[in-house]
Coordinates of N, CA and C in Angstrom, one line a residue:
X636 N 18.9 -13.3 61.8 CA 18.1 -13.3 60.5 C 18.1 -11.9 60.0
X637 N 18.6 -11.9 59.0 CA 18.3 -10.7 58.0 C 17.1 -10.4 57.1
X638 N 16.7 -9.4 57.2 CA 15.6 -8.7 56.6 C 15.8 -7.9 55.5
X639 N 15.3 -8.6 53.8 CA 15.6 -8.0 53.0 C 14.6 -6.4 52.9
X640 N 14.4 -5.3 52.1 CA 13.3 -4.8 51.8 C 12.3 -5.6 50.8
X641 N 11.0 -5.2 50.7 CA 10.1 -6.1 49.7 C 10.8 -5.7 48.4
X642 N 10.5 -6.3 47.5 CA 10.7 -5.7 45.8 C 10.1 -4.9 45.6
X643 N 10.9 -4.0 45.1 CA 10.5 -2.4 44.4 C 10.7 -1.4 45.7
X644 N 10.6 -1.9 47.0 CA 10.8 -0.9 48.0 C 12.1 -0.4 47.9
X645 N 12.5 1.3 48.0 CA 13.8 2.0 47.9 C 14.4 1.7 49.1
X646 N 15.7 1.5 48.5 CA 17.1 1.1 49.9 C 16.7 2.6 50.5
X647 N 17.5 2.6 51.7 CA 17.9 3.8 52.5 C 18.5 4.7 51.4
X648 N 19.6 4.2 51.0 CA 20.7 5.2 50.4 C 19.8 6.1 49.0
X649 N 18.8 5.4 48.0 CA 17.9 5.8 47.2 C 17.5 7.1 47.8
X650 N 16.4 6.7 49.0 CA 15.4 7.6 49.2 C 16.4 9.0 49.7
X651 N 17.8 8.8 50.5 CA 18.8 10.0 50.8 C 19.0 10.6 49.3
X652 N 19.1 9.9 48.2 CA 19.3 10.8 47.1 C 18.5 11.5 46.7
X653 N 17.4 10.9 46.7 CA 16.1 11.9 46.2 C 16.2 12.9 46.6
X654 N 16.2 12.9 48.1 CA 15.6 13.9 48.8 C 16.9 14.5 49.1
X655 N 18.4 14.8 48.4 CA 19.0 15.5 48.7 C 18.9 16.1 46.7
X656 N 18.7 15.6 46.0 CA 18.1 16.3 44.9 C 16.5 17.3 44.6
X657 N 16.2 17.0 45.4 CA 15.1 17.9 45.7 C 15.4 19.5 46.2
X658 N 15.8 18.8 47.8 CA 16.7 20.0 48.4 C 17.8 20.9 47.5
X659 N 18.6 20.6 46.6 CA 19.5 21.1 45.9 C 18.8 21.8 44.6
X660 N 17.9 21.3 44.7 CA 17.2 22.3 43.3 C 16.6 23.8 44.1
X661 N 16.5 24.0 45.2 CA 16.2 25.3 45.6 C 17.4 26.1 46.6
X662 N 18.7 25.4 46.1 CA 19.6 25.7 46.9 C 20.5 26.8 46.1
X663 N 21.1 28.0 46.8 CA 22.0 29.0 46.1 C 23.1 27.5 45.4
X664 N 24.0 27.7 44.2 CA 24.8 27.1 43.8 C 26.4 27.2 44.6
X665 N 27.0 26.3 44.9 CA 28.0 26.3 45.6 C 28.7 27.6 44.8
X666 N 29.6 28.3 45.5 CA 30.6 29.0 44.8 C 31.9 29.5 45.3
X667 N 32.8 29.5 44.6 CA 33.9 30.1 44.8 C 34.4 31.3 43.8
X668 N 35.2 32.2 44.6 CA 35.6 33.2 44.0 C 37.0 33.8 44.1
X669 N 37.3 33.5 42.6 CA 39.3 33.9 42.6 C 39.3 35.6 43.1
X670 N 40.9 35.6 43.6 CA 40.8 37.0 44.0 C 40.6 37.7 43.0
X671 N 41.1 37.9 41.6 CA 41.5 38.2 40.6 C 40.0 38.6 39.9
X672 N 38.8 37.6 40.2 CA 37.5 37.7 40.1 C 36.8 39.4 40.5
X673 N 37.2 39.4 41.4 CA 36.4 40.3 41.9 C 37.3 41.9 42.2
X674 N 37.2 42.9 41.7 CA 38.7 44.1 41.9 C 38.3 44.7 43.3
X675 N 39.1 45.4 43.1 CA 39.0 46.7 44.5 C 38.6 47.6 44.0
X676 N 37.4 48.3 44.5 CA 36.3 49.5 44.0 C 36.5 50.5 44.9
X677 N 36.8 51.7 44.4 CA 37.0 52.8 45.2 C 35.4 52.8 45.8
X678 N 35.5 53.1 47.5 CA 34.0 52.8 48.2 C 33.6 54.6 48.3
X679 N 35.0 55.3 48.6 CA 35.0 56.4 49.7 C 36.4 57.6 49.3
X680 N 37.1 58.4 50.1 CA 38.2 58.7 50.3 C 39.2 57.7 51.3
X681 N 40.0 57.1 50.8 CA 40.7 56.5 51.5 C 40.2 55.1 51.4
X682 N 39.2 54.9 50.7 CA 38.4 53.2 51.3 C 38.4 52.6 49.9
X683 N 38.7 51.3 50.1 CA 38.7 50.4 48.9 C 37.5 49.3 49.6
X684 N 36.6 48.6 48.7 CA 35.7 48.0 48.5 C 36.0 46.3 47.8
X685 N 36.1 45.3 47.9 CA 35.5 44.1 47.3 C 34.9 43.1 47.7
X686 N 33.7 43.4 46.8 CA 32.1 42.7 46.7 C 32.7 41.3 46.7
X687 N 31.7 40.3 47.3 CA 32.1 38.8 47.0 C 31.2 38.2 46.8
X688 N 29.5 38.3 47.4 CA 28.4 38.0 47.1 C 27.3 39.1 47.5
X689 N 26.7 38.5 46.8 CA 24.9 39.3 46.9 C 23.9 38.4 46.9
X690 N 23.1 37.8 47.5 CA 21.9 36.9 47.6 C 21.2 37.9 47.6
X691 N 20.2 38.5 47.2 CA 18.5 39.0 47.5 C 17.6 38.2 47.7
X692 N 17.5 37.0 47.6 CA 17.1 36.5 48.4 C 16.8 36.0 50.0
X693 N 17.7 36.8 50.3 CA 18.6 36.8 51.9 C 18.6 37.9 52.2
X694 N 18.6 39.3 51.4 CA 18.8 40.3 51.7 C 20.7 40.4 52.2
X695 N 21.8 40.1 51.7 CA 22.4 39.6 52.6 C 23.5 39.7 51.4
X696 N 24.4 40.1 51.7 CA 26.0 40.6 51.0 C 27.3 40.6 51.9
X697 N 28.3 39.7 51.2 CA 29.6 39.7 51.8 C 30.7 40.7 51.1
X698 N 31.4 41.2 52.1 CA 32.2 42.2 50.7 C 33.7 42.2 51.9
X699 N 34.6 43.2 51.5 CA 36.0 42.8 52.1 C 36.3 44.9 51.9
X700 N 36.2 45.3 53.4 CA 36.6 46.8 53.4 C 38.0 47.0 53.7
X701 N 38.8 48.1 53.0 CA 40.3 48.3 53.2 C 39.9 50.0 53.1
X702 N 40.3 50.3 54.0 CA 40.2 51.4 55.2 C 41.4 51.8 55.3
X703 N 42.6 53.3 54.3 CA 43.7 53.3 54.6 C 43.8 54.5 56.0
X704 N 44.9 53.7 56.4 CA 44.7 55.0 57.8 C 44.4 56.5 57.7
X705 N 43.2 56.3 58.8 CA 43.0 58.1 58.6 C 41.5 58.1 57.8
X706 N 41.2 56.9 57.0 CA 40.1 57.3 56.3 C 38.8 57.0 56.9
X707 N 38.4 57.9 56.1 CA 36.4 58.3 57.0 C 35.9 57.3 56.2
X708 N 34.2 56.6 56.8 CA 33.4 56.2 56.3 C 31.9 57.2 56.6
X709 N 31.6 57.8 55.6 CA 30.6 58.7 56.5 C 29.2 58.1 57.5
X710 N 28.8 58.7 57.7 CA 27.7 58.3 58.9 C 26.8 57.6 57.8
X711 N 26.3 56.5 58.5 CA 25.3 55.5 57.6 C 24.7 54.4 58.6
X712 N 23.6 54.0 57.9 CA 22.8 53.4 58.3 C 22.5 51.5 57.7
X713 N 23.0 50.6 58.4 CA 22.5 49.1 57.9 C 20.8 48.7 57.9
X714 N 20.5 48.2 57.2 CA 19.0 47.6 57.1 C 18.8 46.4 57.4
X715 N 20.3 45.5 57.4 CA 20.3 44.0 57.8 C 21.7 43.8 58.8
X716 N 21.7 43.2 59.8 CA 22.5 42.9 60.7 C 24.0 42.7 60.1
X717 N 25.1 43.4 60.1 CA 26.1 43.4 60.0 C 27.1 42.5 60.7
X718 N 28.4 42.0 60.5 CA 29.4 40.9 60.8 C 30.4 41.7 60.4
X719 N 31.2 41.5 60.9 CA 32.8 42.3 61.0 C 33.9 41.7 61.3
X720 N 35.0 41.1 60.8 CA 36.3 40.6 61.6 C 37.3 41.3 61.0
X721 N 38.2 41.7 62.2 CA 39.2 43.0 61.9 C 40.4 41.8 61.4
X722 N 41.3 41.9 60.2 CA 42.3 41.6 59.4 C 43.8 41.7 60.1
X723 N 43.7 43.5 60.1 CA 45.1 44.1 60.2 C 44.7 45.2 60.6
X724 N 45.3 46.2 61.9 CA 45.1 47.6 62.1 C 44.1 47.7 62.9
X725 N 43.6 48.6 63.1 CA 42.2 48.9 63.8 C 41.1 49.9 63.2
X726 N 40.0 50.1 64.0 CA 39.3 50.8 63.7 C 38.3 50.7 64.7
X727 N 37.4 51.8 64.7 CA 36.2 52.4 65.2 C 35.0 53.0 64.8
X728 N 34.1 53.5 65.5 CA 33.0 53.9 65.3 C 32.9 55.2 66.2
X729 N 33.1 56.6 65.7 CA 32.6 57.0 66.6 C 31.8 57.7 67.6
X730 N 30.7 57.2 67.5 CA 29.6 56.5 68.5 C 29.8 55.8 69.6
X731 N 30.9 55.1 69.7 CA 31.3 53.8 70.3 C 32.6 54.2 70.9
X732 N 32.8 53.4 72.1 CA 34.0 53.7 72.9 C 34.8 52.4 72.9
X733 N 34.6 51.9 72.2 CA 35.6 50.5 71.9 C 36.1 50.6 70.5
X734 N 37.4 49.7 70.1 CA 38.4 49.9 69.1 C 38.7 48.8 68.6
X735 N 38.2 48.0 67.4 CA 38.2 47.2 67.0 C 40.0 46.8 66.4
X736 N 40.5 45.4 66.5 CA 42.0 45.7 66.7 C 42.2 44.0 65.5
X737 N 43.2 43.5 65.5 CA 42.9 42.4 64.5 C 42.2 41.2 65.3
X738 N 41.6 40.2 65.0 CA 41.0 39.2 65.6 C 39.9 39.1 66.2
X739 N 39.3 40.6 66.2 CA 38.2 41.1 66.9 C 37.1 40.7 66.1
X740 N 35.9 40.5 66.5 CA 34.6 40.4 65.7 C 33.6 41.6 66.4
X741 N 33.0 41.7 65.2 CA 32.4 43.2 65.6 C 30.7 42.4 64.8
X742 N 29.7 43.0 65.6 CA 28.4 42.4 65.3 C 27.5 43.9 65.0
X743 N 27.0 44.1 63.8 CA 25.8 45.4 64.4 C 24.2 44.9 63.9
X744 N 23.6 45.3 64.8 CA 22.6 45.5 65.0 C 22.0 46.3 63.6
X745 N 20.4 45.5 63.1 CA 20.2 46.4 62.2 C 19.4 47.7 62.2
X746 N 19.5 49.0 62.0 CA 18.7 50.1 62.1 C 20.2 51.2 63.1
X747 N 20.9 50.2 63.1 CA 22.0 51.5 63.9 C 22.5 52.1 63.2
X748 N 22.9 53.4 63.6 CA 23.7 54.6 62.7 C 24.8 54.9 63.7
X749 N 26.0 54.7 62.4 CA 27.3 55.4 63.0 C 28.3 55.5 62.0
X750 N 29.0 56.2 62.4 CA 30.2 56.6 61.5 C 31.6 56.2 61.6
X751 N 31.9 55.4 60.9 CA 33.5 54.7 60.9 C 34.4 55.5 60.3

């Protein structure tokens, strides 16, 4: 025996829409970004920069570093936990006795100071 809902009661699939319209009104907007969107910003000597997002809401920015060999990042300080995955080449911190190489993930801690 099958069990209809009463009249006027919402199917399952209704009440999932609502409530994924609800959810989506306080949600960042999906996004994508052409390379072409966003340029390469001189960061430093030797260092190119491109920005890809910024939430403040989150406190919380993704961006893409090109580091030509040889070049300095001066000593500095993060406020929010940093993420790292090495592309091409290496690099370091020197603070740190490890050498970050391609495929590597590098994690920091926020309030650390060091110099790449």
């Amino acid at each position: 025996m099958t069990t209809s809902p009463p009249p006027g009661a919402d199917s399952p699939t209704a009440i999932e829409a609502r409530t994924d319209r609800s959810r989506d009104r306080y949600a960042l907007p999906e996004g994508h970004i052409a390379e072409a969107a966003s340029p390469w910003l001189p960061f430093g000597p030797q260092v190119m920069i491109k920005h890809l997002t910024f939430d403040i809401r989150s406190n919380s920015a993704a961006n893409v570093l090109w580091v030509q060999a040889g070049g300095p990042l001066g000593r500095h300080r993060h406020r929010g936990p940093v993420s790292g995955y090495v592309l091409d080449g290496s690099w370091r911190y020197l603070e740190c006795d490890w050498v970050g190489r391609p495929g590597d993930f590098i994690r920091e801690s926020p309030g650390r100071t060091h110099t790449l």
